[in-house]
Short mmCIF file of C-alpha atoms in Angstrom, two decimals:
data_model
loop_
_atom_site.label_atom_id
_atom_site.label_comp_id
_atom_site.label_asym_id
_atom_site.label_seq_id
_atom_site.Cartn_x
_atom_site.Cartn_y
_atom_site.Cartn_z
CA UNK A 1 -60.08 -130.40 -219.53
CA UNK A 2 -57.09 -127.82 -220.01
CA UNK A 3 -57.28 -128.54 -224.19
CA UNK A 4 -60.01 -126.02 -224.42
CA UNK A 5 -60.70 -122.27 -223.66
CA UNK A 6 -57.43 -121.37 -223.13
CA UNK A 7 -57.63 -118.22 -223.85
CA UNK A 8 -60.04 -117.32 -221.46
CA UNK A 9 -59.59 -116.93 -217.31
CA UNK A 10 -60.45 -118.90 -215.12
CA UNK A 11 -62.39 -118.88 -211.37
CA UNK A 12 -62.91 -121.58 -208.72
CA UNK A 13 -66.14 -122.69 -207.65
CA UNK A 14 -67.50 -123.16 -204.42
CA UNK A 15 -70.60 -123.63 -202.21
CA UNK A 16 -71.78 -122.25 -198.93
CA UNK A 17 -74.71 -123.82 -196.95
CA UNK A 18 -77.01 -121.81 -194.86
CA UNK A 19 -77.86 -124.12 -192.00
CA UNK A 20 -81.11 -123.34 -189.85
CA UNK A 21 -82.42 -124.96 -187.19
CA UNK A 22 -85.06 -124.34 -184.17
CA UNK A 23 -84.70 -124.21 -181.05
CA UNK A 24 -86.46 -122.34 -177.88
CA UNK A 25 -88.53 -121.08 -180.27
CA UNK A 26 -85.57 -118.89 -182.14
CA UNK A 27 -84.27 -119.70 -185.31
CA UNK A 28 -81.20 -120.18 -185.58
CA UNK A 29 -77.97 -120.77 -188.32
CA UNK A 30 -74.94 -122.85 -187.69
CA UNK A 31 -71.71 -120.82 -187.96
CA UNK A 32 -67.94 -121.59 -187.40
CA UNK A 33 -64.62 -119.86 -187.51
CA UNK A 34 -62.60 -119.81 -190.96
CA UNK A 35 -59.55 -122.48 -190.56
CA UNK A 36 -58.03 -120.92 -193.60
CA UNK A 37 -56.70 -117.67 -195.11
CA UNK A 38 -57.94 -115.47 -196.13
CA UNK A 39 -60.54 -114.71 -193.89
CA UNK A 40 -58.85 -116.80 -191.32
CA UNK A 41 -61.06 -116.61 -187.82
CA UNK A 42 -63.86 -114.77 -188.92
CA UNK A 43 -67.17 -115.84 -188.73
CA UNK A 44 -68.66 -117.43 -191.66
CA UNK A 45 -70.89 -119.79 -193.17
CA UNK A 46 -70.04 -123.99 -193.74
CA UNK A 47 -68.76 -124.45 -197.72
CA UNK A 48 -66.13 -125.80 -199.75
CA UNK A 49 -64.99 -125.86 -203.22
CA UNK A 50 -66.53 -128.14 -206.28
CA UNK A 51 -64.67 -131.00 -207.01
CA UNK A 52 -64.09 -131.72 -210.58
CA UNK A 53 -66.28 -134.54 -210.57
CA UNK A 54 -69.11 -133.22 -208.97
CA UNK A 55 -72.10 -130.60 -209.95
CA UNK A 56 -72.71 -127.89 -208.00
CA UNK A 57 -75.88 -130.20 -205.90
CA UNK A 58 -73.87 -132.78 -205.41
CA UNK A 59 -71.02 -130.49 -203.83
CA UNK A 60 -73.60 -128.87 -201.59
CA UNK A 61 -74.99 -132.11 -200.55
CA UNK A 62 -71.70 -133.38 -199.68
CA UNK A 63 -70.75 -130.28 -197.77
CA UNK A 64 -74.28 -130.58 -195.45
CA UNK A 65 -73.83 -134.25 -195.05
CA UNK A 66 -70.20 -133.50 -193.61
CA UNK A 67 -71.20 -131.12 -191.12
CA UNK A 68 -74.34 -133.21 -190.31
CA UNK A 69 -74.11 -136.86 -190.73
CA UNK A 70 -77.60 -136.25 -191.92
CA UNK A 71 -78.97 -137.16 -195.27
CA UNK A 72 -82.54 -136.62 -197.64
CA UNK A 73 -82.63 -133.37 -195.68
CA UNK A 74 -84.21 -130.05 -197.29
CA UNK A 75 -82.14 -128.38 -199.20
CA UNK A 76 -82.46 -125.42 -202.24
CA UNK A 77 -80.16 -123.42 -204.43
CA UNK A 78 -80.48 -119.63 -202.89
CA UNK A 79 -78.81 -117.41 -204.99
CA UNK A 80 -75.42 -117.21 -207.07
CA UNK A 81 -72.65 -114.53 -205.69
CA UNK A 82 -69.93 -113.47 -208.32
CA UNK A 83 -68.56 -110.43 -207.34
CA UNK A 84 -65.76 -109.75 -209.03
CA UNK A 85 -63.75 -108.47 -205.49
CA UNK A 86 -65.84 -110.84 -202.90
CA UNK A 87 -62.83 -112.62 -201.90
CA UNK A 88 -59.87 -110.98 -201.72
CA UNK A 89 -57.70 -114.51 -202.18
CA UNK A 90 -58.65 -115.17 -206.04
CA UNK A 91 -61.74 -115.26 -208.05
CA UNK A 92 -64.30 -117.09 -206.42
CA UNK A 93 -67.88 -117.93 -207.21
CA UNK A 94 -70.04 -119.30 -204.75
CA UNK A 95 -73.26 -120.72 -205.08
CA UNK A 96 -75.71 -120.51 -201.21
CA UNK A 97 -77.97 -123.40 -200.35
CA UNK A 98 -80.24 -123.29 -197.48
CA UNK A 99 -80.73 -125.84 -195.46
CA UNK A 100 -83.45 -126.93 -192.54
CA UNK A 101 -82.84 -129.57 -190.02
CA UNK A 102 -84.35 -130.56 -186.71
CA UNK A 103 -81.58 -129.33 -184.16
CA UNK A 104 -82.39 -132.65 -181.77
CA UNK A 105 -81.26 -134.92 -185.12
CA UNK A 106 -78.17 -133.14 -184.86
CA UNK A 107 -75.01 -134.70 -183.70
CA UNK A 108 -73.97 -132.35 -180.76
CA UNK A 109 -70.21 -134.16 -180.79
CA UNK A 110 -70.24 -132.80 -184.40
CA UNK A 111 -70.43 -128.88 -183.16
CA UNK A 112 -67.13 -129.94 -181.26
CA UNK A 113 -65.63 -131.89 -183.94
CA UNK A 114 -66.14 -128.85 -186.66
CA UNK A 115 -65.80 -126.23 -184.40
CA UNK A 116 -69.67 -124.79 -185.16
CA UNK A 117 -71.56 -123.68 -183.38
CA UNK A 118 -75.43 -122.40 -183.49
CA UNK A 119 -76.50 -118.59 -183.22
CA UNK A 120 -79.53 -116.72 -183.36
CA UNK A 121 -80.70 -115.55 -186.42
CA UNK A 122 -81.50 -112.29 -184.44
CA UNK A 123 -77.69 -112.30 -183.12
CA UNK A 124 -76.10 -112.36 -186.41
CA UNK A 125 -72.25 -111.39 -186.31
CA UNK A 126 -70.83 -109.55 -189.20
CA UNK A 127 -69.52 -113.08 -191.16
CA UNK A 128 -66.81 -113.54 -193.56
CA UNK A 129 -67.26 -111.72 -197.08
CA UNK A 130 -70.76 -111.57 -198.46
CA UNK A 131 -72.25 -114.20 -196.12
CA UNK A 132 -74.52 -111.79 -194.59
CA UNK A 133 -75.71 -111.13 -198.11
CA UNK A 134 -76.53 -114.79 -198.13
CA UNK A 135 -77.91 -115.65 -195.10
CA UNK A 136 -80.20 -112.67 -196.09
CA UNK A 137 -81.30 -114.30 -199.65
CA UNK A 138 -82.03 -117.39 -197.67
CA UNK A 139 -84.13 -115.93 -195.23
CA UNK A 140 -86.20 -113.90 -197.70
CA UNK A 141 -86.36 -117.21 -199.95
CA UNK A 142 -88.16 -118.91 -196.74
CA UNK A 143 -90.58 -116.20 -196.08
CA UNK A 144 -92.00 -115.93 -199.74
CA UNK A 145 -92.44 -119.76 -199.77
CA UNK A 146 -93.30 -120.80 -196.00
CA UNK A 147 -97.33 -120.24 -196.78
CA UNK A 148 -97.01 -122.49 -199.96
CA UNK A 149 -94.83 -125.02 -199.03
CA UNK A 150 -94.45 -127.58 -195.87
CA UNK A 151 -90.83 -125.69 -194.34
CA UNK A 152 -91.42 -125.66 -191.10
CA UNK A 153 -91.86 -129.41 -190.50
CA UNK A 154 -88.26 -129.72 -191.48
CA UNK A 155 -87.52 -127.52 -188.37
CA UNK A 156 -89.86 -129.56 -185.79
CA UNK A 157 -89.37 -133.11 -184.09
CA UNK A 158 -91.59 -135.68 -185.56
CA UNK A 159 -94.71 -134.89 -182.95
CA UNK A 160 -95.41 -131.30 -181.89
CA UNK A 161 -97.71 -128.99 -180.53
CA UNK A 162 -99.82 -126.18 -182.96
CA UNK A 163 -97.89 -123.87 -180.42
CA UNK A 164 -94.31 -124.94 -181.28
CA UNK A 165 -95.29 -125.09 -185.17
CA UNK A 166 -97.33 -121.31 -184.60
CA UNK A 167 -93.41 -120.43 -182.96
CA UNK A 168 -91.78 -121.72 -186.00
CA UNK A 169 -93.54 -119.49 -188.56
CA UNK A 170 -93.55 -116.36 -186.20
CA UNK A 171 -89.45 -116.93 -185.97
CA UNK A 172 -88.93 -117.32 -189.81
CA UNK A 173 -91.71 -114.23 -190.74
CA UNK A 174 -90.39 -112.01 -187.69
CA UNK A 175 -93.34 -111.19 -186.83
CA UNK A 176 -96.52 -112.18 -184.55
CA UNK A 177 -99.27 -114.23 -185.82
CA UNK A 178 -102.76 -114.25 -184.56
CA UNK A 179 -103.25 -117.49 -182.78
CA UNK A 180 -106.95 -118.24 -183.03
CA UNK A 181 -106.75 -117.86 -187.04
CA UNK A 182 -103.32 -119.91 -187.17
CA UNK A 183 -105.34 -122.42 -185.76
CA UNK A 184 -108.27 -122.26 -187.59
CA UNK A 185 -106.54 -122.68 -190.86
CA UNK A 186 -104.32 -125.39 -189.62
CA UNK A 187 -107.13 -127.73 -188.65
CA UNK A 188 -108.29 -127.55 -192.32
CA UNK A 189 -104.93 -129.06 -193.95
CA UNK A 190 -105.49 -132.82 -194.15
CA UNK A 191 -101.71 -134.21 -193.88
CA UNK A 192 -101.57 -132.33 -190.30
CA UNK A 193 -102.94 -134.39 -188.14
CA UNK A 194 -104.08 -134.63 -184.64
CA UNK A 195 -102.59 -137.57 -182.76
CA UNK A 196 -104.09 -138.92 -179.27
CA UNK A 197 -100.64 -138.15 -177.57
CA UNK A 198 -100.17 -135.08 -175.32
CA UNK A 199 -97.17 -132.93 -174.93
CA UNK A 200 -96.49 -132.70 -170.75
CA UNK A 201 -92.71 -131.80 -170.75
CA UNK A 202 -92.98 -128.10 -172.56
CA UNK A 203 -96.86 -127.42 -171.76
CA UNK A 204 -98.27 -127.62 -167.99
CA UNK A 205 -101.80 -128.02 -169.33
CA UNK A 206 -100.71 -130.80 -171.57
CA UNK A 207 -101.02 -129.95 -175.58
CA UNK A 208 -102.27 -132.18 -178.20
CA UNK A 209 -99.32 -133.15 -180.41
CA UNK A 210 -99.36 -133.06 -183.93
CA UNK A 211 -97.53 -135.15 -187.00
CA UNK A 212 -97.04 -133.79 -190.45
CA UNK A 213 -98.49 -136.97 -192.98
CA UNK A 214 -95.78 -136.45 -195.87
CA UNK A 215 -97.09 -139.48 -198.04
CA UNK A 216 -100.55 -137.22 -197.95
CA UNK A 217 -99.06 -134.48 -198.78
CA UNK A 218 -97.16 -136.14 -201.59
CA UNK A 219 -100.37 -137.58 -203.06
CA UNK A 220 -101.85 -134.07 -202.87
CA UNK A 221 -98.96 -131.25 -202.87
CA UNK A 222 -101.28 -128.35 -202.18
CA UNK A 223 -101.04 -125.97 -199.43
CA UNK A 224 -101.41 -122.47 -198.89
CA UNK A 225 -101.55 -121.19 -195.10
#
């Protein structure tokens, strides 16, 4: 691999995963402290660099599945960020996934064992670099396709309440939505459906709970909210 383009420079390669997850009804991103210079301490996002016998998805996926244990989670490319200057150690280019997870599926000894931790979207320190820039892309990538694509069931336990899955969009929008329309429109979508359970612990009237039917969906990938 050194035979060729010799003449030209060279940058490393490196990827940075934007890790939300729910919880009392707050989305939130899981953050840690850089171990390494430069940078070292400051808040940033989860990444590492491309190995040489890896693409770009497969680096990514190895990255989440390290901080998670958790695999066949969702996961897209967000943007790519080449500035020339955005690390001050050498030429990097990074490429940002994001990525949603339940935050019950999560291995709480993991926090400890990576030194993570999870914040509020809301309560967003100033991270390392261009990671606000990032967490930004990802967040605006969510919104545009939250009313035309299943997200938020990637945030929710398996069974749920319309109230907890009304909480989920309001958190990722940031902003209210009307609950009797919500509703309305959620009781037309086939692959949600209505289960004879009833939620006790986090209503006092008791809710019905929900499930999201992903082989429907599969067999009929349309939905618009």
């Amino acid at each position: 691999m050194t035979e060729f383009y010799t003449g030209h420079s060279k940058a490393f390669v490196s990827v940075d995963v934007i890790i939300f997850g729910f919880d009392h009804d707050k989305l939130k991103i899981l953050l840690g402290h850089r171990n390494m210079d430069p940078g070292r301490g400051e808040w940033a996002l989860y990444g590492g660099f491309v190995n040489n016998n890896e693409s770009v998805d497969e680096a990514a996926s190895r990255v989440l599945y390290e901080l998670t244990g958790l695999k066949d989670l969702y996961m897209k490319q967000v943007h790519t960020f080449g500035a020339v200057d955005r690390d001050p150690g050498e030429r990097v280019i990074s490429v940002a996934y994001c990525a949603l997870i339940n935050v019950n599926d999560y291995d709480k000894n993991l926090l400890e064992e990576h030194e993570v931790q999870w914040v509020e979207l809301e309560k967003l320190p100033k991270l390392y670099s261009d990671h606000n820039k990032m967490v930004n892309k990802a967040i605006t990538l969510l919104r545009r396709r939250i009313n035309t694509e299943p997200l938020s069931f990637n945030l929710l336990p398996e069974l749920f309440t319309l109230t907890q899955l009304q909480h989920v969009y309001e958190a990722i929008l940031g902003e209210e939505i009307d609950k009797r329309n919500f509703r309305k429109k959620i009781k037309t979508i086939d692959f949600i459906e209505k289960t004879d359970l009833i939620d006790k612990e986090t209503s006092k009237r008791g809710a019905a709970l929900y499930r999201f039917n992903k082989k429907m969906y599969l067999e009929e990938p349309v939905f618009k909210l």
